[in-house]
């Protein structure tokens, strides 16, 4: 069999199942049987034509739970057929300033699977062994959650969150949920903010001490009440909306930290005097940097509400329609997964 079906994002608003080549195996590569692949917010924005980095056409998918099938002759013996793995989907150049500084997550020519190079939304993929992370206990669906959670964990690391701080997370999709989980994991008092009650309940299961649905209560008043008038020490924005970008700066405490994960789709207007008056720090957070082992250990401890965040599981044939449905009805959906193996759990 030299061809296999794959989900291709052809252009904004259009996906197709196309036949692509079965991958070859290089000496340092591992051939993987894909079991689960999650859709991420980047896939959604790429489908909507709102993700500036998305290249078309492209095979989607970079949140992967898979099984090792075969290894190249230069792959270390720790990788054996049958092993369950996930993967780091980022490819950095190694020569730009970010890479030279040891920050490959911010590589100026980063090529993420499914965005700027072919993704994993197919049955077989070949990956350099250096990109793999294994777990003897996590299921395929749990492994497919690792990568999106690392993005939230990295944002918390960027915000230098410590125990006892009050941390607000705006937006409780899967990346925001990762930030909630990571901040709770560090001992912070977490305030989860969204417009959907189901996501609020899931955030509570992940350990959020407070939830704010901004369709029903005033954000400023609610935060002032929770923080005794100070504002949160750290606010993490995981939506990518000009209004929430501004709200993070307006609501963070004096001398606080704001971390932006979401890509704002339009220019953002600020009163820059707020930055100076409060002497706040504003930090960008991109991808992840070494958080895979931490997230795997966290999931292995059973601390994350896996069942609650997986909104829907579909076949490859139904994946394109599921992505279109998500675009039409984004509110209640946290995570859609594509199942390539009915025997994987």
CSV table of C-alpha atoms in Angstrom, one decimal, residues 31-327:
chain,number,residue,atom,x,y,z
A,31,UNK,CA,7.1,4.9,11.9
A,32,UNK,CA,4.0,5.6,13.9
A,33,UNK,CA,0.5,4.2,13.7
A,34,UNK,CA,-1.7,7.2,14.5
A,35,UNK,CA,-4.5,6.4,17.0
A,36,UNK,CA,-5.9,9.8,17.9
A,37,UNK,CA,-5.4,13.4,16.6
A,38,UNK,CA,-7.0,16.4,18.2
A,39,UNK,CA,-8.2,19.5,16.4
A,40,UNK,CA,-6.8,22.7,17.9
A,41,UNK,CA,-7.7,26.4,17.9
A,42,UNK,CA,-5.1,26.9,15.2
A,43,UNK,CA,-6.9,24.4,12.9
A,44,UNK,CA,-10.2,26.2,13.6
A,45,UNK,CA,-8.7,29.6,12.7
A,46,UNK,CA,-6.9,28.1,9.7
A,47,UNK,CA,-10.3,26.8,8.5
A,48,UNK,CA,-11.7,30.3,9.1
A,49,UNK,CA,-8.9,32.0,7.2
A,50,UNK,CA,-7.9,33.8,10.4
A,51,UNK,CA,-4.5,32.2,11.2
A,52,UNK,CA,-1.7,34.2,9.6
A,53,UNK,CA,0.8,31.3,9.7
A,54,UNK,CA,-1.5,28.7,8.1
A,55,UNK,CA,-0.3,27.4,4.7
A,56,UNK,CA,-2.7,25.9,2.1
A,57,UNK,CA,-3.2,23.2,1.1
A,58,UNK,CA,-1.9,21.2,4.1
A,59,UNK,CA,-2.6,18.0,5.9
A,60,UNK,CA,-3.9,19.1,9.3
A,61,UNK,CA,-3.1,17.7,12.8
A,62,UNK,CA,-0.4,18.0,15.4
A,63,UNK,CA,-2.0,16.8,18.6
A,64,UNK,CA,-1.1,13.1,18.4
A,65,UNK,CA,-1.5,9.9,20.3
A,66,UNK,CA,0.2,7.1,18.4
A,67,UNK,CA,1.9,3.6,18.6
A,68,UNK,CA,5.4,2.8,17.4
A,69,UNK,CA,5.4,0.4,14.4
A,70,UNK,CA,9.0,0.4,13.2
A,71,UNK,CA,12.2,2.2,13.9
A,72,UNK,CA,15.2,3.2,11.7
A,73,UNK,CA,18.6,1.6,12.3
A,74,UNK,CA,20.0,4.6,14.2
A,75,UNK,CA,17.1,5.0,16.6
A,76,UNK,CA,17.9,4.3,20.3
A,77,UNK,CA,16.7,1.0,21.7
A,78,UNK,CA,14.3,2.7,24.1
A,79,UNK,CA,11.8,3.0,21.3
A,80,UNK,CA,10.2,-0.3,20.6
A,81,UNK,CA,7.2,-1.5,18.5
A,82,UNK,CA,4.0,-1.3,20.5
A,83,UNK,CA,5.2,1.7,22.6
A,84,UNK,CA,2.6,4.5,23.0
A,85,UNK,CA,3.9,8.0,22.3
A,86,UNK,CA,3.1,11.6,21.6
A,87,UNK,CA,5.2,14.0,19.7
A,88,UNK,CA,6.6,17.5,19.7
A,89,UNK,CA,5.2,18.9,16.4
A,90,UNK,CA,7.5,21.9,16.1
A,91,UNK,CA,10.5,22.1,13.7
A,92,UNK,CA,12.9,25.0,14.4
A,93,UNK,CA,15.7,26.2,12.2
A,94,UNK,CA,18.5,26.1,14.7
A,95,UNK,CA,20.3,29.2,13.4
A,96,UNK,CA,18.0,32.2,14.1
A,97,UNK,CA,18.5,34.4,17.2
A,98,UNK,CA,15.7,32.6,19.2
A,99,UNK,CA,17.3,29.2,18.5
A,100,UNK,CA,20.8,30.5,19.4
A,101,UNK,CA,19.4,31.8,22.7
A,102,UNK,CA,17.9,28.4,23.5
A,103,UNK,CA,14.4,29.4,22.8
A,104,UNK,CA,13.5,27.2,19.8
A,105,UNK,CA,9.7,27.5,20.6
A,106,UNK,CA,10.0,31.1,19.3
A,107,UNK,CA,12.0,30.1,16.2
A,108,UNK,CA,11.6,32.8,13.5
A,109,UNK,CA,11.1,30.1,10.9
A,110,UNK,CA,9.2,27.5,13.0
A,111,UNK,CA,7.3,25.0,11.0
A,112,UNK,CA,4.6,23.3,13.0
A,113,UNK,CA,3.0,20.1,11.6
A,114,UNK,CA,-0.4,20.9,10.0
A,115,UNK,CA,0.5,24.6,9.7
A,116,UNK,CA,3.6,25.0,7.7
A,117,UNK,CA,4.4,21.4,6.9
A,118,UNK,CA,2.2,18.2,6.6
A,119,UNK,CA,0.4,17.2,9.7
A,120,UNK,CA,-0.7,13.9,11.3
A,121,UNK,CA,-4.3,13.6,10.3
A,122,UNK,CA,-3.7,10.3,8.5
A,123,UNK,CA,-2.9,6.7,9.4
A,124,UNK,CA,0.9,6.5,9.2
A,125,UNK,CA,3.5,9.2,9.9
A,126,UNK,CA,7.3,9.1,10.2
A,127,UNK,CA,8.9,11.3,12.9
A,128,UNK,CA,12.5,11.8,14.1
A,129,UNK,CA,12.9,9.9,17.4
A,130,UNK,CA,14.1,13.1,19.1
A,131,UNK,CA,10.6,14.5,18.8
A,132,UNK,CA,8.9,11.6,20.6
A,133,UNK,CA,7.7,11.3,24.2
A,134,UNK,CA,6.4,8.0,25.6
A,135,UNK,CA,4.2,6.9,28.4
A,136,UNK,CA,3.5,3.4,29.6
A,137,UNK,CA,0.3,4.3,31.3
A,138,UNK,CA,-1.4,7.1,29.3
A,139,UNK,CA,-4.1,6.1,26.7
A,140,UNK,CA,-4.0,7.3,23.1
A,141,UNK,CA,-6.6,10.0,23.8
A,142,UNK,CA,-4.6,11.2,26.8
A,143,UNK,CA,-1.4,11.4,24.8
A,144,UNK,CA,-3.2,13.5,22.2
A,145,UNK,CA,-4.0,16.0,24.9
A,146,UNK,CA,-0.3,16.4,25.9
A,147,UNK,CA,0.7,19.0,23.3
A,148,UNK,CA,-2.2,21.4,23.7
A,149,UNK,CA,-1.7,21.3,27.5
A,150,UNK,CA,2.0,22.0,27.2
A,151,UNK,CA,1.1,25.4,25.6
A,152,UNK,CA,-0.9,26.4,28.7
A,153,UNK,CA,1.8,25.1,31.0
A,154,UNK,CA,4.4,27.2,29.1
A,155,UNK,CA,2.2,30.3,29.5
A,156,UNK,CA,2.2,29.7,33.2
A,157,UNK,CA,5.9,29.3,33.2
A,158,UNK,CA,6.3,32.5,31.3
A,159,UNK,CA,4.1,34.3,33.9
A,160,UNK,CA,6.4,33.0,36.7
A,161,UNK,CA,3.3,31.8,38.6
A,162,UNK,CA,4.0,30.8,42.2
A,163,UNK,CA,2.0,29.3,45.0
A,164,UNK,CA,-0.5,31.7,46.7
A,165,UNK,CA,-0.9,34.1,43.7
A,166,UNK,CA,-4.3,34.8,42.2
A,167,UNK,CA,-4.2,33.9,38.5
A,168,UNK,CA,-7.0,34.7,36.1
A,169,UNK,CA,-7.2,32.7,32.8
A,170,UNK,CA,-9.4,34.3,30.1
A,171,UNK,CA,-10.7,31.6,27.8
A,172,UNK,CA,-11.2,28.0,28.7
A,173,UNK,CA,-10.6,26.1,25.5
A,174,UNK,CA,-8.1,23.4,25.7
A,175,UNK,CA,-5.1,25.7,25.9
A,176,UNK,CA,-6.7,27.9,28.5
A,177,UNK,CA,-7.6,24.8,30.4
A,178,UNK,CA,-3.9,23.8,30.3
A,179,UNK,CA,-3.1,27.2,31.9
A,180,UNK,CA,-5.8,26.6,34.5
A,181,UNK,CA,-4.3,23.2,35.3
A,182,UNK,CA,-0.7,24.4,35.4
A,183,UNK,CA,-1.5,27.3,37.7
A,184,UNK,CA,-3.4,25.1,40.1
A,185,UNK,CA,-0.5,22.6,39.9
A,186,UNK,CA,1.8,25.4,41.1
A,187,UNK,CA,-0.5,26.2,44.0
A,188,UNK,CA,-2.1,29.3,42.7
A,189,UNK,CA,-5.7,30.4,43.3
A,190,UNK,CA,-7.2,30.3,39.8
A,191,UNK,CA,-10.0,32.3,38.4
A,192,UNK,CA,-11.4,30.8,35.1
A,193,UNK,CA,-13.2,33.3,32.8
A,194,UNK,CA,-15.3,32.3,29.8
A,195,UNK,CA,-18.8,32.8,28.3
A,196,UNK,CA,-19.8,29.1,28.4
A,197,UNK,CA,-21.0,27.4,31.5
A,198,UNK,CA,-19.9,23.9,30.4
A,199,UNK,CA,-16.3,25.1,30.1
A,200,UNK,CA,-16.7,26.8,33.5
A,201,UNK,CA,-17.6,23.4,35.1
A,202,UNK,CA,-14.7,21.7,33.4
A,203,UNK,CA,-12.3,24.5,34.7
A,204,UNK,CA,-13.6,23.8,38.2
A,205,UNK,CA,-12.9,20.1,37.7
A,206,UNK,CA,-9.3,21.1,36.8
A,207,UNK,CA,-9.0,22.9,40.1
A,208,UNK,CA,-10.2,26.5,39.4
A,209,UNK,CA,-11.3,28.1,42.7
A,210,UNK,CA,-13.6,30.7,41.0
A,211,UNK,CA,-15.4,31.0,37.7
A,212,UNK,CA,-16.7,34.1,35.9
A,213,UNK,CA,-19.2,33.9,33.0
A,214,UNK,CA,-18.9,37.4,31.5
A,215,UNK,CA,-22.3,37.1,29.8
A,216,UNK,CA,-23.9,37.3,33.2
A,217,UNK,CA,-21.7,39.3,35.5
A,218,UNK,CA,-19.4,42.3,35.2
A,219,UNK,CA,-15.8,41.1,34.8
A,220,UNK,CA,-14.3,44.0,36.7
A,221,UNK,CA,-16.7,43.8,39.6
A,222,UNK,CA,-16.3,40.1,39.9
A,223,UNK,CA,-12.5,40.2,39.9
A,224,UNK,CA,-12.4,43.0,42.4
A,225,UNK,CA,-14.6,41.0,44.8
A,226,UNK,CA,-12.5,37.9,44.4
A,227,UNK,CA,-9.1,39.7,44.8
A,228,UNK,CA,-10.2,42.1,47.6
A,229,UNK,CA,-9.9,45.1,45.2
A,230,UNK,CA,-6.3,44.3,44.1
A,231,UNK,CA,-6.8,42.5,40.7
A,232,UNK,CA,-5.2,39.2,39.8
A,233,UNK,CA,-1.4,38.9,40.2
A,234,UNK,CA,-1.3,37.3,36.7
A,235,UNK,CA,-3.7,37.2,33.8
A,236,UNK,CA,-3.3,34.8,31.0
A,237,UNK,CA,-5.2,35.6,27.8
A,238,UNK,CA,-6.1,32.5,25.8
A,239,UNK,CA,-8.7,33.8,23.4
A,240,UNK,CA,-7.1,36.1,20.9
A,241,UNK,CA,-9.7,38.9,20.9
A,242,UNK,CA,-9.0,42.6,21.1
A,243,UNK,CA,-11.5,43.0,23.9
A,244,UNK,CA,-9.9,40.4,26.1
A,245,UNK,CA,-6.4,41.7,25.2
A,246,UNK,CA,-7.4,45.1,26.6
A,247,UNK,CA,-9.2,43.5,29.6
A,248,UNK,CA,-6.1,41.7,30.7
A,249,UNK,CA,-4.2,44.9,31.0
A,250,UNK,CA,-7.0,46.8,32.5
A,251,UNK,CA,-7.8,44.1,35.2
A,252,UNK,CA,-4.3,42.9,36.2
A,253,UNK,CA,-3.0,44.1,39.5
A,254,UNK,CA,-0.5,46.8,39.9
A,255,UNK,CA,3.0,45.3,39.3
A,256,UNK,CA,1.2,42.3,37.8
A,257,UNK,CA,2.0,40.2,34.8
A,258,UNK,CA,0.0,39.7,31.6
A,259,UNK,CA,0.7,36.6,29.4
A,260,UNK,CA,-0.8,36.5,25.9
A,261,UNK,CA,-1.2,33.1,24.2
A,262,UNK,CA,-4.0,33.9,21.7
A,263,UNK,CA,-3.4,35.6,18.4
A,264,UNK,CA,-5.6,38.7,18.2
A,265,UNK,CA,-7.2,38.8,14.8
A,266,UNK,CA,-7.4,42.6,14.6
A,267,UNK,CA,-5.2,45.5,15.8
A,268,UNK,CA,-5.5,46.2,19.6
A,269,UNK,CA,-5.9,49.7,20.9
A,270,UNK,CA,-4.4,50.4,24.4
A,271,UNK,CA,-4.2,53.2,26.8
A,272,UNK,CA,-0.4,52.8,27.2
A,273,UNK,CA,-0.4,55.0,30.4
A,274,UNK,CA,-1.9,51.9,32.1
A,275,UNK,CA,1.3,50.0,31.4
A,276,UNK,CA,3.4,52.6,33.0
A,277,UNK,CA,1.1,53.6,35.9
A,278,UNK,CA,0.8,49.9,37.0
A,279,UNK,CA,4.4,49.0,36.0
A,280,UNK,CA,3.1,45.7,34.6
A,281,UNK,CA,4.9,43.1,32.6
A,282,UNK,CA,3.4,42.0,29.3
A,283,UNK,CA,4.7,38.7,28.0
A,284,UNK,CA,4.1,36.7,24.8
A,285,UNK,CA,3.9,32.9,25.1
A,286,UNK,CA,4.4,30.7,22.0
A,287,UNK,CA,4.2,26.9,21.8
A,288,UNK,CA,6.1,25.2,24.5
A,289,UNK,CA,9.7,24.8,25.8
A,290,UNK,CA,10.5,21.5,27.5
A,291,UNK,CA,7.1,21.1,29.2
A,292,UNK,CA,6.2,17.7,27.6
A,293,UNK,CA,7.7,15.5,30.5
A,294,UNK,CA,5.9,17.7,33.1
A,295,UNK,CA,2.6,17.4,31.4
A,296,UNK,CA,2.9,13.7,30.9
A,297,UNK,CA,3.7,13.2,34.6
A,298,UNK,CA,0.7,15.5,35.5
A,299,UNK,CA,-1.6,13.4,33.3
A,300,UNK,CA,-0.2,10.2,34.6
A,301,UNK,CA,-1.2,11.3,38.1
A,302,UNK,CA,-4.8,11.5,37.0
A,303,UNK,CA,-5.3,15.1,38.0
A,304,UNK,CA,-6.9,16.3,34.7
A,305,UNK,CA,-10.6,15.9,33.8
A,306,UNK,CA,-9.9,14.1,30.5
A,307,UNK,CA,-13.5,13.0,29.9
A,308,UNK,CA,-14.9,16.4,30.4
A,309,UNK,CA,-12.6,18.2,27.9
A,310,UNK,CA,-13.2,15.8,25.0
A,311,UNK,CA,-16.4,17.1,23.4
A,312,UNK,CA,-16.6,14.8,20.4
A,313,UNK,CA,-14.8,11.8,18.8
A,314,UNK,CA,-15.2,11.3,15.0
A,315,UNK,CA,-13.8,9.2,12.2
A,316,UNK,CA,-11.5,10.6,9.5
A,317,UNK,CA,-14.4,10.6,7.1
A,318,UNK,CA,-16.4,12.8,9.4
A,319,UNK,CA,-13.5,15.0,10.5
A,320,UNK,CA,-14.0,17.8,7.9
A,321,UNK,CA,-17.7,18.1,8.8
A,322,UNK,CA,-16.8,18.2,12.5
A,323,UNK,CA,-14.3,21.0,11.9
A,324,UNK,CA,-17.0,23.0,10.0
A,325,UNK,CA,-19.5,22.4,12.8
A,326,UNK,CA,-17.0,23.7,15.3
A,327,UNK,CA,-16.6,26.8,13.2
